[in-house]
Amino acid sequence: MPAFLVSYDHYLLAAFALFGTLGAAALMLYLAHKSRFAVVIRQYRGLSPPFVNVVGVLFALTLAFLANDTWNAHDRAVNAVYHEAGALRSILALAAPLPAPQRQAVTQAVRSYADSAVHQEWPLLAHRQSSEQTAQAMAFLLETLAGSDMAATVSPAIHAEMLRQAVVARDARESRIALSKTHVNPLKWLGMAFLGLLTMISIAMVYVDQPKAEILAIALFAAAAAPTAAIVLVQGNPFQPPSAASAAPIASLSSG
């Protein structure tokens, strides 16, 4: 599979959801009223309207759960960014009382990491990749804080807290990288699509002997289901447009 499709597979699936639903609706109306099978299909009229609710509720719940998973991943990515930035700010605050050489070393290490995270790694997250340079910058920050000079200068309690905040920043970075690599689960969406198709068939059979009502009912369902599924799908990666997590909290710590 081309690298572009690997990175942006959810956009392709969103297009399938949108145009596939519209195509299925058109095909269903054609089969019910224009095809040679129309007479046979009308023999099954008499389906009770409340029956649509049975399949429709299952479809709605499935789509709601998928939307919740997607938006929850976005919220987790935003929280990871803020936790990462907050931990870096805490390190700078704890380093403020240190002698100038140690304070400058910590400040430079934090800013170098922030620069790399924003300018080197952030564009890669949209392609489900991470930066080795940023990983090295994080390792350098940990080495700076764990150095013997730092341990001899600062009190044990403050030194331990600085190291703890560095670990928090490292874990938050790993969380956002993991979330950027999240792919759409095709089995979940296939199940949702199958339930959507069954719902559309149920609507068509309820109004099979009322062509105008059938067209309106299927059109309304397609207009509700297809764009909603597409909107959820295009947000599959929290570091891609249209709702990409911002690097601003970390960028405010960089040197420029």
Coordinates of C-alpha atoms in Angstrom, one line a residue:
M1 CA 0.0 0.0 0.0
P2 CA 1.4 3.5 -0.9
A3 CA 2.7 5.5 2.1
F4 CA 0.1 8.2 1.5
L5 CA -2.7 5.7 2.0
V6 CA -1.1 4.3 5.1
S7 CA -0.9 7.8 6.6
Y8 CA -4.3 9.0 5.4
D9 CA -6.4 5.8 5.2
H10 CA -9.2 7.3 7.3
Y11 CA -9.8 10.0 4.6
L12 CA -10.2 7.2 2.0
L13 CA -12.6 5.4 4.3
A14 CA -14.5 8.7 4.8
A15 CA -15.0 9.0 1.1
F16 CA -16.2 5.4 0.9
A17 CA -18.7 6.0 3.7
L18 CA -20.0 9.2 2.0
F19 CA -20.2 8.0 -1.6
G20 CA -20.9 4.4 -0.7
T21 CA -24.0 5.4 1.3
L22 CA -25.3 7.6 -1.5
G23 CA -24.6 4.8 -4.1
A24 CA -26.4 2.2 -2.0
A25 CA -29.4 4.5 -1.6
A26 CA -29.6 5.1 -5.3
L27 CA -29.2 1.4 -6.1
M28 CA -31.8 0.4 -3.6
L29 CA -34.4 2.9 -5.1
Y30 CA -33.5 1.6 -8.6
L31 CA -34.0 -2.0 -7.6
A32 CA -37.3 -1.3 -5.8
H33 CA -38.9 0.8 -8.6
K34 CA -37.0 0.5 -12.0
S35 CA -35.4 -2.9 -12.1
R36 CA -37.0 -6.2 -13.2
F37 CA -36.9 -7.3 -9.6
A38 CA -39.3 -4.5 -8.5
V39 CA -42.4 -6.7 -8.8
V40 CA -40.8 -9.4 -6.6
I41 CA -39.6 -6.9 -4.0
R42 CA -43.0 -5.4 -3.7
Q43 CA -44.4 -8.8 -2.7
Y44 CA -42.6 -8.4 0.6
R45 CA -44.5 -5.2 1.5
G46 CA -46.2 -5.0 4.8
L47 CA -43.2 -4.6 7.1
S48 CA -44.2 -2.7 10.3
P49 CA -42.6 0.8 10.6
P50 CA -41.5 0.2 14.2
F51 CA -39.3 -2.6 13.0
V52 CA -36.9 0.0 11.6
N53 CA -36.2 1.1 15.2
V54 CA -34.7 -2.3 16.0
V55 CA -31.9 -2.1 13.4
G56 CA -31.7 1.6 13.5
V57 CA -31.0 1.8 17.2
L58 CA -28.2 -0.8 16.8
F59 CA -26.7 1.3 13.9
A60 CA -26.9 4.5 15.9
L61 CA -25.3 3.0 19.0
T62 CA -22.5 1.5 17.0
L63 CA -21.8 4.8 15.3
A64 CA -22.0 6.6 18.6
F65 CA -19.4 4.2 20.2
L66 CA -17.1 4.7 17.2
A67 CA -17.4 8.5 17.5
N68 CA -16.7 8.3 21.2
D69 CA -13.5 6.3 20.6
T70 CA -12.3 8.8 18.0
W71 CA -13.0 11.9 20.1
N72 CA -11.6 10.2 23.2
A73 CA -8.4 9.6 21.4
H74 CA -8.3 13.3 20.4
D75 CA -8.8 14.4 23.9
R76 CA -6.1 12.0 25.2
A77 CA -3.7 13.5 22.6
V78 CA -4.4 17.1 23.7
N79 CA -4.0 16.1 27.4
A80 CA -0.7 14.4 26.6
V81 CA 0.6 17.6 25.0
Y82 CA -0.4 19.7 27.9
H83 CA 1.1 17.2 30.4
E84 CA 4.3 17.2 28.4
A85 CA 4.5 21.0 28.4
G86 CA 3.5 21.2 32.1
A87 CA 6.3 18.8 33.1
L88 CA 8.8 20.8 31.1
R89 CA 7.6 24.0 32.8
S90 CA 8.0 22.4 36.2
I91 CA 11.6 21.5 35.4
L92 CA 12.3 25.1 34.5
A93 CA 10.7 26.3 37.7
L94 CA 12.6 23.9 39.9
A95 CA 15.8 24.8 38.1
A96 CA 15.3 28.6 38.7
P97 CA 17.1 28.7 42.1
L98 CA 20.1 26.7 40.9
P99 CA 23.5 28.3 40.3
A100 CA 23.9 29.9 36.8
P101 CA 25.8 27.1 35.1
Q102 CA 23.4 24.3 36.2
R103 CA 20.4 26.5 35.5
Q104 CA 21.6 27.4 32.0
A105 CA 22.3 23.7 31.3
V106 CA 18.8 22.7 32.3
T107 CA 17.2 25.6 30.4
Q108 CA 19.1 24.8 27.3
A109 CA 18.3 21.1 27.5
V110 CA 14.5 21.9 27.9
R111 CA 14.5 24.4 25.0
S112 CA 16.5 22.0 22.7
Y113 CA 13.9 19.3 23.4
A114 CA 11.0 21.7 22.8
D115 CA 12.5 23.0 19.6
S116 CA 13.0 19.4 18.3
A117 CA 9.5 18.3 19.4
V118 CA 7.8 21.3 17.6
H119 CA 9.9 21.6 14.5
Q120 CA 11.2 18.1 13.9
E121 CA 8.7 15.7 15.3
W122 CA 5.3 17.5 15.0
P123 CA 5.1 17.3 11.2
L124 CA 6.0 13.6 11.4
L125 CA 3.1 12.8 13.7
A126 CA 0.7 13.5 10.9
H127 CA 2.4 10.6 9.0
R128 CA 2.4 8.3 12.0
Q129 CA 6.1 8.7 12.6
S130 CA 8.4 10.1 15.3
S131 CA 11.8 11.8 15.3
E132 CA 15.0 10.2 16.4
Q133 CA 16.4 13.6 17.0
T134 CA 13.6 14.4 19.5
A135 CA 14.2 11.1 21.3
Q136 CA 17.9 12.0 21.6
A137 CA 17.0 15.4 22.9
M138 CA 14.8 13.8 25.6
A139 CA 17.6 11.4 26.5
F140 CA 20.0 14.4 26.8
L141 CA 17.5 16.2 29.1
L142 CA 17.4 13.1 31.4
E143 CA 21.2 12.8 31.3
T144 CA 21.5 16.5 32.2
L145 CA 19.2 16.2 35.2
A146 CA 20.7 12.9 36.4
G147 CA 24.3 14.1 36.2
S148 CA 26.6 14.1 39.2
D149 CA 27.0 17.9 39.0
M150 CA 23.2 18.4 39.3
A151 CA 22.9 15.9 42.2
A152 CA 25.7 17.7 44.1
T153 CA 24.2 21.1 43.6
V154 CA 20.5 20.7 44.3
S155 CA 18.7 19.2 47.3
P156 CA 17.7 15.5 47.0
A157 CA 14.0 16.3 47.2
I158 CA 14.2 18.9 44.3
H159 CA 16.5 16.7 42.3
A160 CA 14.1 13.7 42.6
E161 CA 11.2 15.9 41.6
M162 CA 13.0 17.3 38.5
L163 CA 13.7 13.7 37.4
R164 CA 10.1 12.7 38.1
Q165 CA 8.9 15.6 35.9
A166 CA 11.3 14.6 33.1
V167 CA 9.9 11.1 33.2
V168 CA 6.3 12.5 33.1
A169 CA 7.4 14.5 29.9
R170 CA 8.9 11.4 28.4
D171 CA 5.8 9.3 29.1
A172 CA 3.5 12.1 27.7
R173 CA 5.6 12.2 24.5
E174 CA 5.3 8.4 24.1
S175 CA 1.6 8.7 24.6
R176 CA 1.1 11.2 21.8
I177 CA 3.3 9.2 19.5
A178 CA 1.2 6.1 20.2
L179 CA -2.0 8.0 19.6
S180 CA -0.6 9.4 16.3
K181 CA -0.1 5.8 15.1
T182 CA -3.7 4.8 15.7
H183 CA -5.4 3.4 12.7
V184 CA -9.1 3.0 11.9
N185 CA -10.3 -0.4 12.9
P186 CA -11.8 -1.8 9.7
L187 CA -13.8 -4.5 11.5
K188 CA -15.7 -2.0 13.7
W189 CA -16.5 0.2 10.7
L190 CA -17.5 -2.8 8.6
G191 CA -20.0 -3.8 11.3
M192 CA -21.3 -0.2 11.4
A193 CA -21.7 -0.2 7.6
F194 CA -23.5 -3.5 7.6
L195 CA -26.0 -2.2 10.2
G196 CA -26.4 0.9 8.2
L197 CA -27.2 -1.1 5.1
L198 CA -29.8 -3.2 7.0
T199 CA -31.4 0.0 8.3
M200 CA -31.7 1.4 4.8
I201 CA -33.2 -1.9 3.5
S202 CA -35.7 -1.8 6.4
I203 CA -36.7 1.7 5.5
A204 CA -37.0 0.8 1.9
M205 CA -39.3 -2.2 2.6
V206 CA -41.5 -0.2 5.0
Y207 CA -42.3 2.3 2.2
V208 CA -41.9 0.0 -0.8
D209 CA -45.4 0.7 -2.0
Q210 CA -45.1 4.4 -1.4
P211 CA -42.4 5.6 -3.8
K212 CA -42.3 9.3 -2.8
A213 CA -42.3 8.5 0.9
E214 CA -39.6 5.9 0.3
I215 CA -37.4 8.3 -1.6
L216 CA -37.7 10.9 1.1
A217 CA -37.1 8.5 3.9
I218 CA -34.0 6.9 2.4
A219 CA -32.6 10.4 1.4
L220 CA -33.1 11.6 5.0
F221 CA -31.3 8.6 6.4
A222 CA -28.4 8.8 3.9
A223 CA -28.1 12.6 4.6
A224 CA -27.9 11.9 8.3
A225 CA -25.7 8.8 8.3
A226 CA -23.1 9.4 5.6
P227 CA -21.8 12.9 6.6
T228 CA -21.8 11.9 10.3
A229 CA -19.7 8.8 9.6
A230 CA -17.4 10.8 7.3
I231 CA -16.9 13.5 9.9
V232 CA -15.9 10.9 12.5
L233 CA -13.6 9.1 10.1
V234 CA -11.6 12.2 9.0
Q235 CA -10.7 12.8 12.7
G236 CA -9.1 9.3 12.9
N237 CA -5.6 10.8 13.6
P238 CA -5.5 13.5 16.3
F239 CA -2.5 15.1 14.7
Q240 CA -4.0 15.6 11.3
P241 CA -6.4 18.2 10.1
P242 CA -9.2 19.2 10.5
S243 CA -8.8 19.0 14.3
A244 CA -5.1 18.4 14.8
A245 CA -3.8 18.8 18.3
S246 CA -1.8 22.0 18.6
A247 CA 1.9 22.1 19.5
A248 CA 1.5 25.6 21.0
P249 CA 1.9 24.5 24.7
I250 CA 5.4 23.1 23.9
A251 CA 6.3 25.7 21.3
S252 CA 6.0 28.4 24.0
L253 CA 9.0 26.7 25.7
S254 CA 11.2 26.6 22.7
S255 CA 13.9 29.2 21.9
G256 CA 12.2 30.3 18.7

